[in-house]
PDB file of C-alpha atoms in Angstrom:
ATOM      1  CA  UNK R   1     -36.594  24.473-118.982  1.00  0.00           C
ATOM      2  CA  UNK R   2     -35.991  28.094-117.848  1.00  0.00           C
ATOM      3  CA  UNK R   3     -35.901  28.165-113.965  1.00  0.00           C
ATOM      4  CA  UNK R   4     -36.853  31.807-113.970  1.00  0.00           C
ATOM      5  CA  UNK R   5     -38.899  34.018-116.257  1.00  0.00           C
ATOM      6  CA  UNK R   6     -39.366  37.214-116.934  1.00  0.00           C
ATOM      7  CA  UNK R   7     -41.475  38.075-119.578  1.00  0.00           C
ATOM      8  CA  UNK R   8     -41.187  41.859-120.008  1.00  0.00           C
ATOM      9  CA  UNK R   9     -38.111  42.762-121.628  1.00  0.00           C
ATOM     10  CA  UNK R  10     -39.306  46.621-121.089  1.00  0.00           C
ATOM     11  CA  UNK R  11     -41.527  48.675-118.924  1.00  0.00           C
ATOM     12  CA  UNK R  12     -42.505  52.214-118.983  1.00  0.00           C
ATOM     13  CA  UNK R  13     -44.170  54.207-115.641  1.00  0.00           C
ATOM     14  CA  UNK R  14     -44.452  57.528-114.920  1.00  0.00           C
ATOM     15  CA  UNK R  15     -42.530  59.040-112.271  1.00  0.00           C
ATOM     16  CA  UNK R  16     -44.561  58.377-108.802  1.00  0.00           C
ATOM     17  CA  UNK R  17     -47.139  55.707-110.353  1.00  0.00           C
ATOM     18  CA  UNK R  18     -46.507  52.345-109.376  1.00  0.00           C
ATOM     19  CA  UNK R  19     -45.387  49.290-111.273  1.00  0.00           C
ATOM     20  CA  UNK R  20     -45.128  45.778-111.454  1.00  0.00           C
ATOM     21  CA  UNK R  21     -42.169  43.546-112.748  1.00  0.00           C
ATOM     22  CA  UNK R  22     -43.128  39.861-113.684  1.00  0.00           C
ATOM     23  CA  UNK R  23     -41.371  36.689-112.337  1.00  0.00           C
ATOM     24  CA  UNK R  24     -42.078  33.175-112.770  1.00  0.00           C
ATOM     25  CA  UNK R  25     -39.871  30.354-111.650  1.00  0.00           C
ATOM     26  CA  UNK R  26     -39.909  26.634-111.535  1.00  0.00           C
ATOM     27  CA  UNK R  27     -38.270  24.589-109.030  1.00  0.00           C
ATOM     28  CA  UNK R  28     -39.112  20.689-107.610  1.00  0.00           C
ATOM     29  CA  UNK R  29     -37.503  22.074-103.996  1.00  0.00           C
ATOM     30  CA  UNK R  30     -39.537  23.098-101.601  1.00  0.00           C
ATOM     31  CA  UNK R  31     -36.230  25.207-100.319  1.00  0.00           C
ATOM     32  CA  UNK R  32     -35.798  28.102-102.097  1.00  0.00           C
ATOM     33  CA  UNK R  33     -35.364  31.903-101.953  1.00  0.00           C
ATOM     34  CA  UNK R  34     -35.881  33.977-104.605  1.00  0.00           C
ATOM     35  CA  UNK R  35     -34.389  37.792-104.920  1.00  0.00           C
ATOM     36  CA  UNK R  36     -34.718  40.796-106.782  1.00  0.00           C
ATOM     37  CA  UNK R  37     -31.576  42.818-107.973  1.00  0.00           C
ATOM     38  CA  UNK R  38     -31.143  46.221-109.724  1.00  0.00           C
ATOM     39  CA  UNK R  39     -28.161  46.987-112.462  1.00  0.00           C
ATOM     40  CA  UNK R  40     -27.712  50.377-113.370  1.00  0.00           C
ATOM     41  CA  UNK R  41     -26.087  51.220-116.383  1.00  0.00           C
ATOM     42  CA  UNK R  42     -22.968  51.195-114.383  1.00  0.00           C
ATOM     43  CA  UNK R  43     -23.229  47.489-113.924  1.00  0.00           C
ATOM     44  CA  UNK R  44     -22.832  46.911-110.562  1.00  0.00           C
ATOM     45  CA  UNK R  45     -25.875  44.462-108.887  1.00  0.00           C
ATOM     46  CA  UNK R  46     -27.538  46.248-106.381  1.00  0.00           C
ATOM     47  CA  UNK R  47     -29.780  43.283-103.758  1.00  0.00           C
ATOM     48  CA  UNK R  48     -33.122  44.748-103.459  1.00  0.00           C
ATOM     49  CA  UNK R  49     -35.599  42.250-101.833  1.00  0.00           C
ATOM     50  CA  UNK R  50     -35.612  38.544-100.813  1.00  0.00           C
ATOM     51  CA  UNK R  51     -38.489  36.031-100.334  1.00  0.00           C
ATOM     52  CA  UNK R  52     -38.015  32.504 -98.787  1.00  0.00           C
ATOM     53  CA  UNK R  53     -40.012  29.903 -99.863  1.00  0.00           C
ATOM     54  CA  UNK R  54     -41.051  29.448 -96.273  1.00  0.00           C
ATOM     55  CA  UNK R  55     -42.306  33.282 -95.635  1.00  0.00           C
ATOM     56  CA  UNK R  56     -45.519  33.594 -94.640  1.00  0.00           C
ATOM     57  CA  UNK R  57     -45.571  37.299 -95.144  1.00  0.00           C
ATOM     58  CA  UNK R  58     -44.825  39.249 -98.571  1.00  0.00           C
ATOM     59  CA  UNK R  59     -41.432  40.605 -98.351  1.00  0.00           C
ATOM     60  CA  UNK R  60     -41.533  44.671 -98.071  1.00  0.00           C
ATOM     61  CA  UNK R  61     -37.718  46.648 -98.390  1.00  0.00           C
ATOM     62  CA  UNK R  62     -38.959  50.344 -98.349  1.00  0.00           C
ATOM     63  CA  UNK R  63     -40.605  51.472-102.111  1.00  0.00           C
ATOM     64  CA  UNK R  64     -39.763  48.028-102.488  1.00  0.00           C
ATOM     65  CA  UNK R  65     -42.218  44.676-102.104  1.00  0.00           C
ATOM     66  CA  UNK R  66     -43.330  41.216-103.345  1.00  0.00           C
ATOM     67  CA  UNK R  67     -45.791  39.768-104.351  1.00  0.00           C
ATOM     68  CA  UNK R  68     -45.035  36.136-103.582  1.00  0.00           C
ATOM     69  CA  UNK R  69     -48.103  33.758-104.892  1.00  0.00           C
ATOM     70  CA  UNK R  70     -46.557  30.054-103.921  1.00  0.00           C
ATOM     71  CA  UNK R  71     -48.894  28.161-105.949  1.00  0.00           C
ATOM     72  CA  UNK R  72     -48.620  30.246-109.346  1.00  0.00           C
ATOM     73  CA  UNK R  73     -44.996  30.060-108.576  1.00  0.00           C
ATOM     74  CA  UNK R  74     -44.560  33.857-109.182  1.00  0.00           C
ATOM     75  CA  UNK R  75     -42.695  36.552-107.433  1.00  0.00           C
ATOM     76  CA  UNK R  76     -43.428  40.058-108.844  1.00  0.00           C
ATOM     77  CA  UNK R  77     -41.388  43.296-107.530  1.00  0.00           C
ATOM     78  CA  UNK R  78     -43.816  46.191-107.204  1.00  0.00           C
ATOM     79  CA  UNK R  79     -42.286  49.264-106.584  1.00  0.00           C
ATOM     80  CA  UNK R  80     -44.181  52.093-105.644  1.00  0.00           C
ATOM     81  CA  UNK R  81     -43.598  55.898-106.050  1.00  0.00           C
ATOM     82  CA  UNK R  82     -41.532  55.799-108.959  1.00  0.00           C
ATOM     83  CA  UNK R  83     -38.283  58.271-109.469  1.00  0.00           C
ATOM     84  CA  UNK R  84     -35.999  58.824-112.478  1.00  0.00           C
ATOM     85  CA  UNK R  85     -33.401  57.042-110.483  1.00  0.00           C
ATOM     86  CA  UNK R  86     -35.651  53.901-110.456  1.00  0.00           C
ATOM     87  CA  UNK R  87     -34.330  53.688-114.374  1.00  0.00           C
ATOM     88  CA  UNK R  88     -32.460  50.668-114.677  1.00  0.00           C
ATOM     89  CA  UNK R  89     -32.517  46.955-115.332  1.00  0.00           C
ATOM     90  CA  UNK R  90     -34.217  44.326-113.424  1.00  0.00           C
ATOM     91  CA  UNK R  91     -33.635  40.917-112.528  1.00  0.00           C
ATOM     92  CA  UNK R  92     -35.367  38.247-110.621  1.00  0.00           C
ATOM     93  CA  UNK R  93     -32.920  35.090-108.961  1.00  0.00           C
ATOM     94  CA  UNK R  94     -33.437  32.016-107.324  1.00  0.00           C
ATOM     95  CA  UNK R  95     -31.470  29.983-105.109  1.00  0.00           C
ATOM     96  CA  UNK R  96     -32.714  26.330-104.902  1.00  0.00           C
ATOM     97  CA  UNK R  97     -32.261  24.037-101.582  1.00  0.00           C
ATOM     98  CA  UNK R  98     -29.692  25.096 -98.510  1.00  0.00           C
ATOM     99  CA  UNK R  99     -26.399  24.264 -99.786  1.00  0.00           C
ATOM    100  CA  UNK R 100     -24.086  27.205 -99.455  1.00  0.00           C
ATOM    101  CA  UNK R 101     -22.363  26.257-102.401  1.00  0.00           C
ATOM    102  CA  UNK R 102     -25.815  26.203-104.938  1.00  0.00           C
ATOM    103  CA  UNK R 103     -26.178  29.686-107.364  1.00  0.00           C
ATOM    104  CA  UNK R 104     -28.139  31.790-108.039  1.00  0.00           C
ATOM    105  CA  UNK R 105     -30.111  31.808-111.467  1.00  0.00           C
ATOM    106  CA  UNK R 106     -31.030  34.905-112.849  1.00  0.00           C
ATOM    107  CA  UNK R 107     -33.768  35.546-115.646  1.00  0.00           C
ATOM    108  CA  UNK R 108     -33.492  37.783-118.662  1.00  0.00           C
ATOM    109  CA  UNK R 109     -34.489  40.907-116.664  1.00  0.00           C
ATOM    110  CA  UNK R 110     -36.717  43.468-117.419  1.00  0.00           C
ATOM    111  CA  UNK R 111     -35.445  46.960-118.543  1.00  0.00           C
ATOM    112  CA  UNK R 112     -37.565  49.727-116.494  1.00  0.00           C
ATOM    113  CA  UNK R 113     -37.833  53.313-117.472  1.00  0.00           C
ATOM    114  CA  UNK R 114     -39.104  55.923-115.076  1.00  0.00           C
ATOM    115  CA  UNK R 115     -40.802  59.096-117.593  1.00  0.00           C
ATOM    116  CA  UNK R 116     -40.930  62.295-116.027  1.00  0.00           C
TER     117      UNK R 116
ATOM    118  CA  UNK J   1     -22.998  45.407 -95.706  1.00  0.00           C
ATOM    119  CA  UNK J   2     -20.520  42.600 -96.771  1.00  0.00           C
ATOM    120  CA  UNK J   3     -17.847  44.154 -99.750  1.00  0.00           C
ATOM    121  CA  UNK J   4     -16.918  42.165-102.787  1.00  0.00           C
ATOM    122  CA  UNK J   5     -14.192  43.987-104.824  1.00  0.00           C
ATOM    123  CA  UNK J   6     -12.371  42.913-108.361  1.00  0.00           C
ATOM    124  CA  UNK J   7      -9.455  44.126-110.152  1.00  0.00           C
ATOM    125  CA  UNK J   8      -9.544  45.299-112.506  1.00  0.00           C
ATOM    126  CA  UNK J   9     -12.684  47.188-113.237  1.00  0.00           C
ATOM    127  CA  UNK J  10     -12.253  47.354-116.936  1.00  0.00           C
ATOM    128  CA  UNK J  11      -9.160  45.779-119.202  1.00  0.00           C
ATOM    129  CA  UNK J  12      -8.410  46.049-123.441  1.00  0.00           C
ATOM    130  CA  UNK J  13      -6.061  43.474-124.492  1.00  0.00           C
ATOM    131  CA  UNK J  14      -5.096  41.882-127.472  1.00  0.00           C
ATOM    132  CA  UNK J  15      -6.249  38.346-128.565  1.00  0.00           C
ATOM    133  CA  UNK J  16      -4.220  36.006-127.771  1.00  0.00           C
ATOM    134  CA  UNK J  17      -2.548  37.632-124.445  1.00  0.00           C
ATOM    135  CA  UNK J  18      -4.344  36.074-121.154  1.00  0.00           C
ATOM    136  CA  UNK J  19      -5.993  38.500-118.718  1.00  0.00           C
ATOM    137  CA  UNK J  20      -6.197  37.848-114.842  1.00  0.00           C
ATOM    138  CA  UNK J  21      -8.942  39.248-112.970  1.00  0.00           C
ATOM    139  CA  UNK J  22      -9.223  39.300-109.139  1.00  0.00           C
ATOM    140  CA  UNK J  23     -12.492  38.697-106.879  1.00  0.00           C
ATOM    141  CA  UNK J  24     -11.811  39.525-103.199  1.00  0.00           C
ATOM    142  CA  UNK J  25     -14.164  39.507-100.326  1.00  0.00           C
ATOM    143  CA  UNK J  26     -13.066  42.304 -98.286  1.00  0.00           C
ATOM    144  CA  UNK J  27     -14.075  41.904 -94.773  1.00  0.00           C
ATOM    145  CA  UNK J  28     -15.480  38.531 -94.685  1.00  0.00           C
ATOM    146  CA  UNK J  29     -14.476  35.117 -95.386  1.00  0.00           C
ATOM    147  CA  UNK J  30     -15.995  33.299 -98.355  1.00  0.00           C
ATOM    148  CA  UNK J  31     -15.709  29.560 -99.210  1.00  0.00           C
ATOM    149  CA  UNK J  32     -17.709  29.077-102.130  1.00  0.00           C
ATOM    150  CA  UNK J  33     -17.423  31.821-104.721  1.00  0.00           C
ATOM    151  CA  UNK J  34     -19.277  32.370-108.172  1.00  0.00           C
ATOM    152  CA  UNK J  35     -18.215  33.573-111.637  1.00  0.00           C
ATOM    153  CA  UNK J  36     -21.143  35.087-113.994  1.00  0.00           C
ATOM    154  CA  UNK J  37     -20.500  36.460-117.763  1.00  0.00           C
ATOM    155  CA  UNK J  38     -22.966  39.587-118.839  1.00  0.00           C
ATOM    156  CA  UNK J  39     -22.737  40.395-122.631  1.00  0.00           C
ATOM    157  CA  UNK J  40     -24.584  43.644-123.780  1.00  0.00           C
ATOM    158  CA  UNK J  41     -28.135  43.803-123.036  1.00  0.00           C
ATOM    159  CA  UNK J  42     -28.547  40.197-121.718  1.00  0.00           C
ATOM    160  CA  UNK J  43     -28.797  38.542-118.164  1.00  0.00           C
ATOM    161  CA  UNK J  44     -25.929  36.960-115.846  1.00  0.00           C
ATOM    162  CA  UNK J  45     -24.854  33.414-117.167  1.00  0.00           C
ATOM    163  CA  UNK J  46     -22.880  31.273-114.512  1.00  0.00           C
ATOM    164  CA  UNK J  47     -19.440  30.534-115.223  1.00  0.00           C
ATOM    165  CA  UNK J  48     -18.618  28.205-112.280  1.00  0.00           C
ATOM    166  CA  UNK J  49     -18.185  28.045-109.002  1.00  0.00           C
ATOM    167  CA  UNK J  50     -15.210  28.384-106.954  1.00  0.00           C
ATOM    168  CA  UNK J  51     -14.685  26.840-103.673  1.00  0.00           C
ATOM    169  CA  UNK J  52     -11.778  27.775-101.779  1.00  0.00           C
ATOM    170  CA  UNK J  53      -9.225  24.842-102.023  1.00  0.00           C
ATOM    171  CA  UNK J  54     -10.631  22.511-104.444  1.00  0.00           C
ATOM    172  CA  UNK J  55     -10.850  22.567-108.127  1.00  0.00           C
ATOM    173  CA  UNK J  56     -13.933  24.491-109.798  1.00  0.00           C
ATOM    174  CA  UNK J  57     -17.221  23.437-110.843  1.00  0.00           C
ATOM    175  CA  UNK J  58     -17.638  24.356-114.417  1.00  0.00           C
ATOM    176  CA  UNK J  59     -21.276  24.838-115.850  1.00  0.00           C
ATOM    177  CA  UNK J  60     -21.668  23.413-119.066  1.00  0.00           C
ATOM    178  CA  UNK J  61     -20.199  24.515-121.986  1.00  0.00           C
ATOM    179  CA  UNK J  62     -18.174  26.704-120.561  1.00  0.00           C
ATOM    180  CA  UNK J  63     -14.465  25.220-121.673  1.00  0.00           C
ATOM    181  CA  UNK J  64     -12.565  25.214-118.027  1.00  0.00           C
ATOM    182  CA  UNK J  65      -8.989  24.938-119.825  1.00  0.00           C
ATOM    183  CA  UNK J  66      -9.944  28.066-121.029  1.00  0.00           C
ATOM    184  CA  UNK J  67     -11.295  29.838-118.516  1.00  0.00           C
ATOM    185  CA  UNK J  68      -8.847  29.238-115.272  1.00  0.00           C
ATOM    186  CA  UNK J  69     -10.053  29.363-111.612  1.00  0.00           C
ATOM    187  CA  UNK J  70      -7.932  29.573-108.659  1.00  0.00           C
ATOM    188  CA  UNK J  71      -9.581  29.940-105.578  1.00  0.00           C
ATOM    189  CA  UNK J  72      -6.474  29.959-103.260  1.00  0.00           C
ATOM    190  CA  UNK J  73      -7.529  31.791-100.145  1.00  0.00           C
ATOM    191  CA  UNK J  74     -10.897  32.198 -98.027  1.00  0.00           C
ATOM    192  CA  UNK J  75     -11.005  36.310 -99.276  1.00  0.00           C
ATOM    193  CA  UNK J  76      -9.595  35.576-103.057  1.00  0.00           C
ATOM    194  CA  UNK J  77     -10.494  34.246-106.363  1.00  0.00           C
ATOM    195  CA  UNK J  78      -9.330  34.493-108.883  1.00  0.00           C
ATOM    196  CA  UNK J  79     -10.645  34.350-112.902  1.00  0.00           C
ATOM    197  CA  UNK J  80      -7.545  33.689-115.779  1.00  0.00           C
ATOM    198  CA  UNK J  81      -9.025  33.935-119.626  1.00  0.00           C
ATOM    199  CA  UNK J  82      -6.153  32.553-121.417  1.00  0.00           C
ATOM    200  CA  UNK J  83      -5.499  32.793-124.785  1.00  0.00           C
ATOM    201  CA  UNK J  84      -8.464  35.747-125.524  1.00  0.00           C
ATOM    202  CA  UNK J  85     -10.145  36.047-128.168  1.00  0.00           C
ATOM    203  CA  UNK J  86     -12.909  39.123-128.914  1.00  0.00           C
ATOM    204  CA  UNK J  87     -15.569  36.565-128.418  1.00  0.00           C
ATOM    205  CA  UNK J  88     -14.781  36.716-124.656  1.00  0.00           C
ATOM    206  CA  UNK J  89     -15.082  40.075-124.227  1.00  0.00           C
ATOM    207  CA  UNK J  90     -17.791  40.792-121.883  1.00  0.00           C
ATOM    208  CA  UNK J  91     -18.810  42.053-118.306  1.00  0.00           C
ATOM    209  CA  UNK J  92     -17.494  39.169-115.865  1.00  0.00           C
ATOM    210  CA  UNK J  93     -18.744  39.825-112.280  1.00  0.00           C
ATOM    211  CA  UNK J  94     -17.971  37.731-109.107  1.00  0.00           C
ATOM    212  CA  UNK J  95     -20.239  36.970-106.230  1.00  0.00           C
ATOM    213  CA  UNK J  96     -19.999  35.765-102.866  1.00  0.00           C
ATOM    214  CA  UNK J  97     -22.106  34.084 -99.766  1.00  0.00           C
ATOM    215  CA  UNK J  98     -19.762  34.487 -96.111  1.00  0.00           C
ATOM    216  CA  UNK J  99     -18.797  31.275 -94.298  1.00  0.00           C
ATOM    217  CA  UNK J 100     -20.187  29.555 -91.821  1.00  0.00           C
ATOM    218  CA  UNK J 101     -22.852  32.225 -91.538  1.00  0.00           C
ATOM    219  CA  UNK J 102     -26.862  31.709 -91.798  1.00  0.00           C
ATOM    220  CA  UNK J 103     -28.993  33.929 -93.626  1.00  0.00           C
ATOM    221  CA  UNK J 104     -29.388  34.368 -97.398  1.00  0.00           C
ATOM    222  CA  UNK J 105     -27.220  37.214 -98.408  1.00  0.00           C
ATOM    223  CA  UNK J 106     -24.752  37.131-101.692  1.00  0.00           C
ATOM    224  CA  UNK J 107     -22.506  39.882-102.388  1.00  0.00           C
ATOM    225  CA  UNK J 108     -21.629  40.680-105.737  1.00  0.00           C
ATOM    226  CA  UNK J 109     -18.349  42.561-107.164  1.00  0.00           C
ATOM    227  CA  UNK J 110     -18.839  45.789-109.195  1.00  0.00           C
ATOM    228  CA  UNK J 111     -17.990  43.537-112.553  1.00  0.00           C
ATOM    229  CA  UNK J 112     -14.821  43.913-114.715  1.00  0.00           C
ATOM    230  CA  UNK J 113     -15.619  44.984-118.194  1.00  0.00           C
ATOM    231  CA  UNK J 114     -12.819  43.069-120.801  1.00  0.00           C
ATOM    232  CA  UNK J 115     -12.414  44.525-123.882  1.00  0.00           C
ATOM    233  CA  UNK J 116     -10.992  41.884-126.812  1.00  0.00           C
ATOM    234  CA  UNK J 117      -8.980  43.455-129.494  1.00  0.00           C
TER     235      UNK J 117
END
């Protein structure tokens, strides 16, 4: 079973709307973190937000926040105020338990693209 | 924040030849480090893991003979594809987590693009 989904392979917004990106994930642990990353066409993996499974408060990183909902098991990135520079692809991560050693597993990402 | 750097950024060689590619935390020490593959237009698959002074942890179905990991130092590791063929060319990208240091962070290299030919 996929451990984390993301069920929009592509998005469209309009520069300085708002918009959602989908995450599920599945996980027996009640330690986990889950994280948000950005990959320009350049390639490199640019950390944008983290959520513990232990948070009581949504995450919030600037344009940046998420929507954690424990029992649906979902973790959407909402960015707010669009710009062209938001263009990019998406991925959503978990880490299960506290091992130092454990991975993170990414989903299939979501390709957004910020219209003028 | 923490730096994760690889060399090189891209390669092209020929099949058969065996590229080297280099993962190095740069001011931070790193036990455990992680090898993901990236082909076009799809997400990061982990390789294996690396922990400094022991043998990797391969995921499955990833052939380890093939793909050879030293992890010799706390600030290197290192990723050996022996024996390429243009099926394994693809974006491989390393990522880190510091020692002996709490919090959640994981650094990632800027990826090193191999080219099979």
């Amino acid at each position: 079973a996929q451990k984390i989904t993301q069920t929009q392979p592509g998005m469209f917004v309009q520069e300085k709307e708002a918009v959602t990106l989908d995450c599920t994930y599945d996980t027996s642990d009640p330690s986990y973190g889950l994280f948000w990353y950005k990959q320009p066409s350049s390639g490199e993996m640019i950390f944008l937000i983290y959520q513990g499974s232990y948070d009581q408060q949504n995450a919030t990183e600037g344009r940046y926040s998420l929507n954690f909902q424990k029992a649906r098991k979902s973790a959407n990135l909402v960015i707010s105020a669009s710009q062209l520079g938001d263009s990019a692809m998406y991925f959503c991560a978990m880490r299960e338990g506290r091992e130092r050693n454990t991975p993170l597993v990414f989903g299939k990402g979501t390709r957004l693209s910020v219209i003028a | 924040g923490a730096v994760v750097s690889q060399h090189p950024s891209w390669v092209i060689c020929k099949s058969g030849t065996s590229v080297k590619i280099e993962c190095r935390s740069l001011d931070f020490q790193a036990t455990t480090m992680f090898w993901y593959r990236q082909f076009p237009k799809q997400s990061l698959m982990l390789m294996a893991t690396s922990n400094e002074g022991s043998k990797a942890t391969y995921e499955q179905g990833v052939e380890k003979d093939k793909f050879l990991i030293n992890h010799a130092s706390l600030t290197l590791s290192t990723l050996t594809v022996t024996s390429a063929h243009p099926e394994d060319s693809s974006f491989y990208i390393c990522s880190a987590r510091e020692s002996g240091r709490l919090g959640y962070e994981q650094y990632f290299g800027p990826g090193t693009r191999l080219t099979v030919t």
